[in-house]
Structures are given as C-alpha cells and as structure tokens.
Coordinates of N, CA, C and O and ligand atoms in Angstrom, one line a residue:
S1 N 19.1 111.2 21.9 CA 20.4 110.5 21.7 C 20.4 109.2 22.5 O 19.8 109.2 23.6
S2 N 21.2 108.2 22.1 CA 21.3 106.9 22.8 C 22.2 107.1 24.1 O 23.0 108.0 24.2
N3 N 22.1 106.1 25.0 CA 23.0 106.1 26.1 C 24.4 106.0 25.7 O 25.3 106.5 26.3
K4 N 24.6 105.2 24.7 CA 26.0 104.9 24.2 C 26.6 106.2 23.8 O 27.8 106.5 24.1
T5 N 25.9 107.1 23.0 CA 26.4 108.4 22.6 C 26.8 109.2 23.8 O 27.9 109.8 23.9
T6 N 26.0 109.3 24.8 CA 26.2 110.1 26.0 C 27.5 109.6 26.7 O 28.3 110.4 27.1
R7 N 27.6 108.3 26.9 CA 28.8 107.7 27.5 C 30.0 108.1 26.8 O 31.0 108.5 27.4
E8 N 30.0 107.9 25.5 CA 31.2 108.3 24.6 C 31.6 109.7 24.8 O 32.7 110.1 24.9
D9 N 30.5 110.6 24.8 CA 30.7 112.0 24.9 C 31.4 112.4 26.3 O 32.3 113.2 26.3
K10 N 30.9 111.7 27.3 CA 31.5 112.0 28.7 C 33.0 111.5 28.7 O 33.8 112.2 29.3
L11 N 33.2 110.3 28.1 CA 34.6 109.8 28.2 C 35.6 110.7 27.3 O 36.7 111.0 27.8
L12 N 35.1 111.2 26.2 CA 35.9 112.1 25.4 C 36.2 113.4 26.1 O 37.3 113.9 26.1
K13 N 35.2 113.9 26.8 CA 35.3 115.1 27.6 C 36.4 115.0 28.7 O 37.2 115.9 28.9
I14 N 36.4 113.8 29.3 CA 37.4 113.5 30.4 C 38.8 113.5 29.7 O 39.8 114.1 30.3
C15 N 39.0 112.9 28.6 CA 40.2 112.9 27.8 C 40.7 114.3 27.5 O 41.8 114.7 27.7
E16 N 39.7 115.1 27.0 CA 40.0 116.5 26.7 C 40.5 117.3 27.9 O 41.5 118.1 27.8
L17 N 39.8 117.2 29.0 CA 40.1 117.9 30.2 C 41.5 117.5 30.7 O 42.3 118.4 31.1
L18 N 41.8 116.2 30.7 CA 43.1 115.8 31.2 C 44.2 116.3 30.3 O 45.2 116.8 30.8
E19 N 44.1 116.2 29.0 CA 45.1 116.6 28.1 C 45.3 118.1 28.2 O 46.5 118.6 28.1
E20 N 44.2 118.8 28.3 CA 44.3 120.3 28.4 C 45.0 120.8 29.6 O 45.7 121.8 29.6
H21 N 44.7 120.2 30.8 CA 45.1 120.7 32.1 C 46.4 120.2 32.6 O 47.0 120.8 33.5
V22 N 47.0 119.2 32.0 CA 48.3 118.7 32.5 C 49.2 118.7 31.3 O 49.0 118.0 30.3
D23 N 50.2 119.5 31.4 CA 51.2 119.8 30.3 C 51.8 118.5 29.8 O 52.0 118.4 28.6
Y24 N 52.1 117.6 30.7 CA 52.8 116.4 30.3 C 51.9 115.2 30.0 O 52.4 114.1 29.8
Y25 N 50.6 115.4 29.9 CA 49.7 114.4 29.4 C 49.4 114.8 27.9 O 48.7 115.7 27.6
N26 N 50.1 114.1 27.0 CA 50.0 114.4 25.6 C 49.1 113.6 24.7 O 48.7 114.0 23.6
W27 N 48.9 112.4 25.1 CA 47.9 111.5 24.5 C 47.1 110.9 25.6 O 47.7 110.3 26.5
V28 N 45.8 111.0 25.6 CA 44.9 110.5 26.7 C 43.8 109.7 26.0 O 43.0 110.2 25.2
G29 N 43.7 108.4 26.4 CA 42.6 107.6 25.8 C 42.2 106.5 26.7 O 42.8 106.2 27.7
F30 N 41.0 105.9 26.3 CA 40.5 104.8 27.0 C 40.6 103.5 26.1 O 40.3 103.6 24.9
Y31 N 40.9 102.4 26.7 CA 40.8 101.1 26.1 C 39.8 100.3 27.0 O 39.9 100.4 28.2
F32 N 38.9 99.5 26.3 CA 38.0 98.6 27.0 C 38.1 97.2 26.5 O 38.4 97.0 25.3
K33 N 37.8 96.3 27.4 CA 37.8 94.9 27.0 C 36.7 94.8 25.9 O 35.6 95.3 26.0
N34 N 37.0 94.0 24.8 CA 36.2 94.0 23.7 C 35.3 92.7 23.8 O 35.6 91.6 23.3
G35 N 34.2 92.9 24.4 CA 33.2 91.8 24.6 C 33.8 90.6 25.2 O 34.5 90.7 26.3
D36 N 33.7 89.4 24.6 CA 34.2 88.2 25.2 C 35.6 87.9 24.7 O 36.2 86.9 25.1
K37 N 36.1 88.8 23.8 CA 37.4 88.5 23.2 C 38.5 88.8 24.2 O 38.4 89.7 25.0
N38 N 39.7 88.2 24.0 CA 40.8 88.4 24.9 C 41.7 89.6 24.3 O 42.8 89.4 23.9
E39 N 41.0 90.7 24.1 CA 41.6 91.9 23.5 C 41.0 93.2 24.0 O 39.9 93.2 24.5
L40 N 41.8 94.3 23.9 CA 41.3 95.6 24.2 C 40.9 96.3 22.9 O 41.5 96.1 21.9
K41 N 39.9 97.2 23.1 CA 39.5 98.0 21.9 C 39.6 99.5 22.3 O 39.2 99.9 23.4
L42 N 40.1 100.3 21.4 CA 40.3 101.7 21.7 C 38.9 102.4 21.8 O 38.0 102.1 21.0
G43 N 38.8 103.2 22.8 CA 37.6 104.0 23.0 C 37.9 105.5 22.7 O 38.9 105.8 22.0
P44 N 37.2 106.4 23.3 CA 37.5 107.8 23.1 C 38.9 108.2 23.5 O 39.5 107.7 24.5
Y45 N 39.5 109.1 22.8 CA 40.9 109.5 23.0 C 41.1 110.9 22.5 O 40.3 111.4 21.6
V46 N 42.1 111.6 22.9 CA 42.6 112.8 22.3 C 44.1 112.7 22.1 O 44.8 112.1 22.9
G47 N 44.6 113.2 21.0 CA 46.0 113.1 20.6 C 46.1 112.5 19.2 O 45.0 112.3 18.6
E48 N 47.3 112.2 18.8 CA 47.5 111.7 17.5 C 46.7 110.4 17.3 O 46.7 109.5 18.2
P49 N 46.1 110.2 16.1 CA 45.5 108.9 15.8 C 46.5 107.8 16.0 O 47.7 108.0 15.6
T50 N 46.0 106.6 16.4 CA 46.9 105.5 16.6 C 46.3 104.3 15.7 O 45.1 104.2 15.5
D51 N 47.2 103.5 15.2 CA 46.9 102.3 14.4 C 46.4 101.2 15.4 O 45.8 100.2 14.9
H52 N 46.7 101.4 16.7 CA 46.5 100.3 17.6 C 45.1 100.4 18.2 O 45.0 100.7 19.4
T53 N 44.1 100.1 17.4 CA 42.7 100.2 17.9 C 42.3 98.9 18.6 O 41.3 98.9 19.4
I54 N 43.0 97.8 18.3 CA 42.8 96.5 19.0 C 44.1 96.1 19.5 O 45.1 96.0 18.8
I55 N 44.2 95.7 20.8 CA 45.4 95.2 21.4 C 45.1 93.9 22.1 O 44.3 93.9 23.1
P56 N 45.8 92.8 21.7 CA 45.6 91.5 22.4 C 46.0 91.6 23.9 O 47.0 92.3 24.2
F57 N 45.3 90.9 24.7 CA 45.7 90.8 26.2 C 47.2 90.3 26.2 O 47.6 89.4 25.5
G58 N 48.0 91.0 27.0 CA 49.4 90.6 27.2 C 50.3 91.4 26.4 O 51.5 91.4 26.7
K59 N 49.8 92.0 25.3 CA 50.7 92.7 24.4 C 50.8 94.2 24.8 O 49.8 94.9 25.0
G60 N 52.0 94.7 24.8 CA 52.3 96.1 25.1 C 52.0 96.4 26.6 O 51.6 95.5 27.4
I61 N 52.1 97.7 26.9 CA 51.8 98.1 28.3 C 50.4 97.9 28.6 O 50.0 97.4 29.7
C62 N 49.5 98.3 27.7 CA 48.1 98.2 27.9 C 47.6 96.7 28.0 O 46.9 96.4 28.9
G63 N 48.1 95.9 27.1 CA 47.7 94.5 27.2 C 48.2 93.8 28.5 O 47.6 92.9 29.0
Q64 N 49.3 94.3 29.0 CA 49.8 93.7 30.3 C 48.9 94.1 31.4 O 48.7 93.3 32.4
V65 N 48.4 95.4 31.4 CA 47.6 95.8 32.5 C 46.2 95.1 32.4 O 45.6 94.8 33.5
A66 N 45.8 94.7 31.2 CA 44.5 93.9 31.1 C 44.6 92.6 31.8 O 43.6 92.1 32.3
V67 N 45.8 92.0 32.0 CA 46.0 90.8 32.7 C 46.5 90.9 34.1 O 46.2 90.1 35.0
S68 N 47.3 92.0 34.4 CA 47.8 92.1 35.8 C 46.9 92.8 36.7 O 47.0 92.6 37.9
N69 N 45.9 93.6 36.2 CA 45.0 94.4 37.0 C 45.7 95.4 37.9 O 45.2 95.8 38.9
K70 N 46.9 95.8 37.5 CA 47.7 96.7 38.3 C 48.1 98.0 37.4 O 48.2 97.9 36.2
N71 N 48.3 99.1 38.1 CA 48.8 100.3 37.5 C 50.2 99.9 36.8 O 50.9 99.1 37.4
F72 N 50.5 100.5 35.7 CA 51.8 100.3 35.1 C 52.3 101.7 34.7 O 51.8 102.4 33.9
V73 N 53.4 102.1 35.4 CA 54.0 103.4 35.2 C 55.3 103.1 34.5 O 56.2 102.4 35.0
V74 N 55.5 103.7 33.3 CA 56.7 103.5 32.5 C 57.4 104.8 32.4 O 57.0 105.7 31.6
P75 N 58.5 105.0 33.1 CA 59.3 106.3 33.0 C 60.0 106.5 31.7 O 60.2 107.6 31.3
N76 N 60.4 105.4 31.1 CA 61.1 105.4 29.8 C 60.7 104.3 28.9 O 61.1 103.1 29.1
V77 N 59.9 104.6 27.9 CA 59.3 103.6 27.1 C 60.4 102.8 26.3 O 60.2 101.6 26.0
A78 N 61.5 103.5 26.0 CA 62.6 102.8 25.3 C 63.2 101.7 26.0 O 63.9 100.8 25.4
A79 N 63.1 101.6 27.4 CA 63.6 100.6 28.2 C 62.7 99.3 28.3 O 63.0 98.4 29.0
Q80 N 61.5 99.4 27.7 CA 60.5 98.3 27.8 C 60.6 97.4 26.6 O 60.6 97.9 25.4
D81 N 60.7 96.1 26.8 CA 60.7 95.2 25.6 C 59.3 94.9 25.1 O 59.1 94.7 23.9
N82 N 58.3 94.8 26.0 CA 57.0 94.5 25.6 C 56.2 95.9 25.6 O 55.5 96.2 26.5
Y83 N 56.4 96.6 24.5 CA 55.9 98.0 24.4 C 55.4 98.1 22.9 O 56.1 97.7 22.0
I84 N 54.3 98.8 22.7 CA 53.8 99.1 21.4 C 53.9 100.6 21.2 O 53.3 101.4 21.8
A85 N 54.8 100.9 20.3 CA 55.0 102.4 20.0 C 53.9 102.9 19.1 O 53.6 102.3 18.1
C86 N 53.3 104.0 19.5 CA 52.3 104.7 18.7 C 52.8 105.9 18.0 O 52.4 106.3 17.0
S87 N 53.8 106.5 18.7 CA 54.4 107.8 18.1 C 55.8 107.9 18.6 O 56.1 107.5 19.8
I88 N 56.7 108.3 17.8 CA 58.1 108.4 18.1 C 58.4 109.6 19.1 O 59.5 109.6 19.7
T89 N 57.4 110.4 19.3 CA 57.6 111.5 20.3 C 57.4 111.1 21.7 O 57.7 111.8 22.7
V90 N 56.8 109.9 21.9 CA 56.4 109.5 23.3 C 57.6 109.0 24.0 O 58.4 108.2 23.5
K91 N 57.8 109.5 25.3 CA 58.9 109.1 26.1 C 58.5 108.3 27.3 O 59.3 107.5 27.9
A92 N 57.2 108.4 27.8 CA 56.8 107.8 29.0 C 55.3 107.5 28.9 O 54.6 108.1 28.0
E93 N 54.8 106.5 29.7 CA 53.4 106.1 29.6 C 52.9 105.7 31.0 O 53.7 105.2 31.8
I94 N 51.6 105.9 31.3 CA 51.0 105.4 32.5 C 49.7 104.8 32.1 O 48.9 105.4 31.3
V95 N 49.4 103.6 32.6 CA 48.1 103.0 32.4 C 47.5 102.6 33.7 O 48.2 101.9 34.6
I96 N 46.3 102.9 33.9 CA 45.6 102.7 35.2 C 44.3 101.9 34.9 O 43.5 102.3 34.0
P97 N 44.1 100.7 35.5 CA 42.9 99.9 35.2 C 41.7 100.5 35.7 O 41.7 101.2 36.7
I98 N 40.5 100.2 35.1 CA 39.2 100.6 35.5 C 38.5 99.4 36.0 O 38.3 98.4 35.2
F99 N 38.0 99.4 37.2 CA 37.2 98.3 37.8 C 35.7 98.6 37.9 O 35.4 99.6 38.3
K100 N 34.9 97.6 37.5 CA 33.5 97.7 37.7 C 33.0 96.4 38.4 O 33.3 95.3 37.8
N101 N 32.4 96.5 39.5 CA 32.1 95.4 40.3 C 33.3 94.4 40.5 O 33.1 93.2 40.4
G102 N 34.4 95.0 40.8 CA 35.6 94.2 41.0 C 36.3 93.6 39.8 O 37.4 93.0 39.9
E103 N 35.7 93.8 38.6 CA 36.3 93.3 37.4 C 37.0 94.4 36.6 O 36.6 95.5 36.5
N104 N 38.2 94.0 36.1 CA 39.0 94.9 35.3 C 38.3 95.0 33.9 O 38.4 94.0 33.1
I105 N 37.7 96.1 33.6 CA 36.9 96.2 32.4 C 37.6 97.1 31.3 O 37.1 97.2 30.2
G106 N 38.7 97.8 31.7 CA 39.4 98.6 30.8 C 40.4 99.5 31.5 O 40.9 99.1 32.6
Q107 N 40.8 100.6 30.9 CA 41.9 101.3 31.4 C 41.9 102.7 30.8 O 41.4 103.0 29.8
I108 N 42.6 103.6 31.5 CA 43.0 104.9 31.0 C 44.5 104.8 30.6 O 45.3 104.3 31.4
D109 N 44.8 105.3 29.5 CA 46.2 105.2 29.0 C 46.7 106.6 28.6 O 46.0 107.3 27.9
I110 N 47.8 107.0 29.2 CA 48.3 108.4 29.0 C 49.8 108.3 28.5 O 50.6 107.6 29.2
D111 N 50.0 108.9 27.4 CA 51.4 109.0 26.9 C 51.9 110.4 27.1 O 51.2 111.4 27.1
S112 N 53.3 110.5 27.4 CA 53.9 111.8 27.6 C 55.1 111.9 26.7 O 55.9 111.0 26.5
N113 N 55.3 113.1 26.2 CA 56.5 113.4 25.4 C 57.6 113.9 26.3 O 58.7 114.2 25.9
T114 N 57.4 113.9 27.7 CA 58.4 114.3 28.7 C 58.9 113.0 29.3 O 58.1 112.2 29.7
P115 N 60.2 112.9 29.4 CA 60.8 111.7 30.1 C 60.5 111.7 31.6 O 60.5 112.7 32.2
D116 N 60.1 110.5 32.1 CA 59.9 110.3 33.5 C 59.0 111.4 34.2 O 59.5 111.9 35.3
P117 N 57.8 111.6 33.8 CA 57.1 112.7 34.3 C 56.1 112.3 35.4 O 55.6 113.2 36.2
F118 N 55.8 111.0 35.5 CA 54.7 110.6 36.4 C 55.1 110.3 37.8 O 56.1 109.6 38.0
T119 N 54.3 110.9 38.7 CA 54.6 110.7 40.2 C 53.5 109.8 40.8 O 52.5 109.5 40.1
K120 N 53.7 109.5 42.1 CA 52.6 108.8 42.8 C 51.3 109.6 42.8 O 50.2 109.1 42.8
A121 N 51.5 111.0 42.8 CA 50.3 111.8 42.8 C 49.5 111.6 41.5 O 48.2 111.6 41.5
D122 N 50.2 111.4 40.3 CA 49.5 111.1 39.1 C 48.7 109.8 39.2 O 47.5 109.7 38.8
E123 N 49.4 108.8 39.8 CA 48.7 107.5 40.0 C 47.4 107.6 40.8 O 46.4 107.1 40.5
E124 N 47.6 108.3 41.9 CA 46.4 108.5 42.9 C 45.3 109.3 42.2 O 44.1 108.9 42.3
F125 N 45.7 110.4 41.5 CA 44.7 111.2 40.8 C 44.0 110.4 39.8 O 42.7 110.4 39.7
L126 N 44.7 109.6 39.0 CA 44.1 108.8 37.9 C 43.3 107.7 38.4 O 42.3 107.3 37.8
E127 N 43.7 107.1 39.5 CA 42.9 106.1 40.2 C 41.5 106.7 40.5 O 40.5 106.0 40.3
F128 N 41.5 107.9 41.1 CA 40.3 108.6 41.4 C 39.4 108.8 40.2 O 38.2 108.6 40.2
V129 N 40.1 109.3 39.1 CA 39.4 109.5 37.8 C 38.7 108.2 37.4 O 37.5 108.1 37.0
C130 N 39.5 107.1 37.4 CA 39.0 105.8 37.0 C 37.8 105.3 37.8 O 36.9 104.7 37.3
E131 N 37.8 105.6 39.1 CA 36.7 105.2 40.0 C 35.5 106.0 39.6 O 34.4 105.4 39.5
K132 N 35.6 107.3 39.3 CA 34.5 108.1 38.8 C 34.0 107.6 37.5 O 32.8 107.5 37.2
V133 N 34.9 107.3 36.6 CA 34.5 106.8 35.2 C 33.7 105.5 35.4 O 32.7 105.3 34.7
S134 N 34.2 104.7 36.2 CA 33.5 103.4 36.5 C 32.0 103.6 36.8 O 31.1 102.8 36.3
T135 N 31.6 104.6 37.4 CA 30.2 104.9 37.8 C 29.4 105.3 36.6 O 28.1 105.2 36.7
I136 N 30.0 105.7 35.5 CA 29.1 106.1 34.4 C 29.1 105.0 33.3 O 28.5 105.2 32.3
L137 N 29.8 103.9 33.6 CA 29.8 102.8 32.6 C 28.7 101.8 32.9 O 28.3 101.6 34.0
Ligands
SME1 N1 51.9 102.2 24.1 C1 50.7 101.3 24.3 C2 49.9 101.2 23.1 C3 48.8 102.2 23.0 S1 49.3 103.7 22.5 O1 50.2 104.3 23.6 C4 48.1 104.8 22.3 C5 51.2 100.0 24.8 O2 52.4 99.7 24.7 O3 50.3 99.2 25.2

C-alpha cells in the first residue's frame, strides 16, 4: 500500500477514536490546504457527510482559522455570521490549526450537537493531538 493510504488510514482512525470517546464530539474531521490554492480540502472525517468538501480561505469558521492561525472555539454557531452550516443538529464547533515546520497546513474540525461544550481542556487536548498528527504528515 502507498504512504498516502497509510496516512489517510491513520487520520481516519484518529477521527473515529475522538468521536467514539468524547460524547459531545459528534462530527470530527480534517481539512488541509489544497496545494497552492487559497482553499481547504476535506480530508478523513467521521459523522454526517458534508457538501463542504472545499472551503475558500476566510469563509466559515474553518476558512477563518486557515488565515488567523488561531484556535477558534464557537460556543453557539447560531451567533456567528461567518459560519457554514453542515447540519441543523450542530450547536457548537471547535477548530484547531495543524502546524508543520511553523506553517499552518490544515486543521481539525469538531462539531457538537451540545450547546457550549468546549473547555480550555478540549483546546489543550486537541492542540496535543494536532502536534502528534503533524508528525505523521
Ligand atoms: N462549520 C464549518 C464548515 C465545516 S462543517 O462543520 C463540517 C465552518 O463554518 O467552517
């Protein structure tokens, strides 16, 4: 099997583990910068399929993290004007950037059906996950 397949398998496994072990993680996926384009491309994920497989930089929560290089915790998605809805069941979202050699190369995106579920501990845990993910990319 190719390295690409192995990498995708590992990323999918991480999504599965996160979704399975944290009750309020209901959609878990990766977006990565799409080559030289100013857009994100959906990678491995678990949860409802989404139409948003390509997201322009700046658009939605994910697109904003692509340009800010900062964590984005959204306690209430209904209060966001620059937000891309994937499912009407989603109440909250957290996006953590992934850095490789100091460059923002993608992100982990988690949607929750629970209002305001994410704490500083989620941010710190997911930053740790993203650092580990970076080492296999
Ligand atoms: N809600 C995201 C879009 C991706 S879906 O959550 C899978 C956003 O506003 O960027």
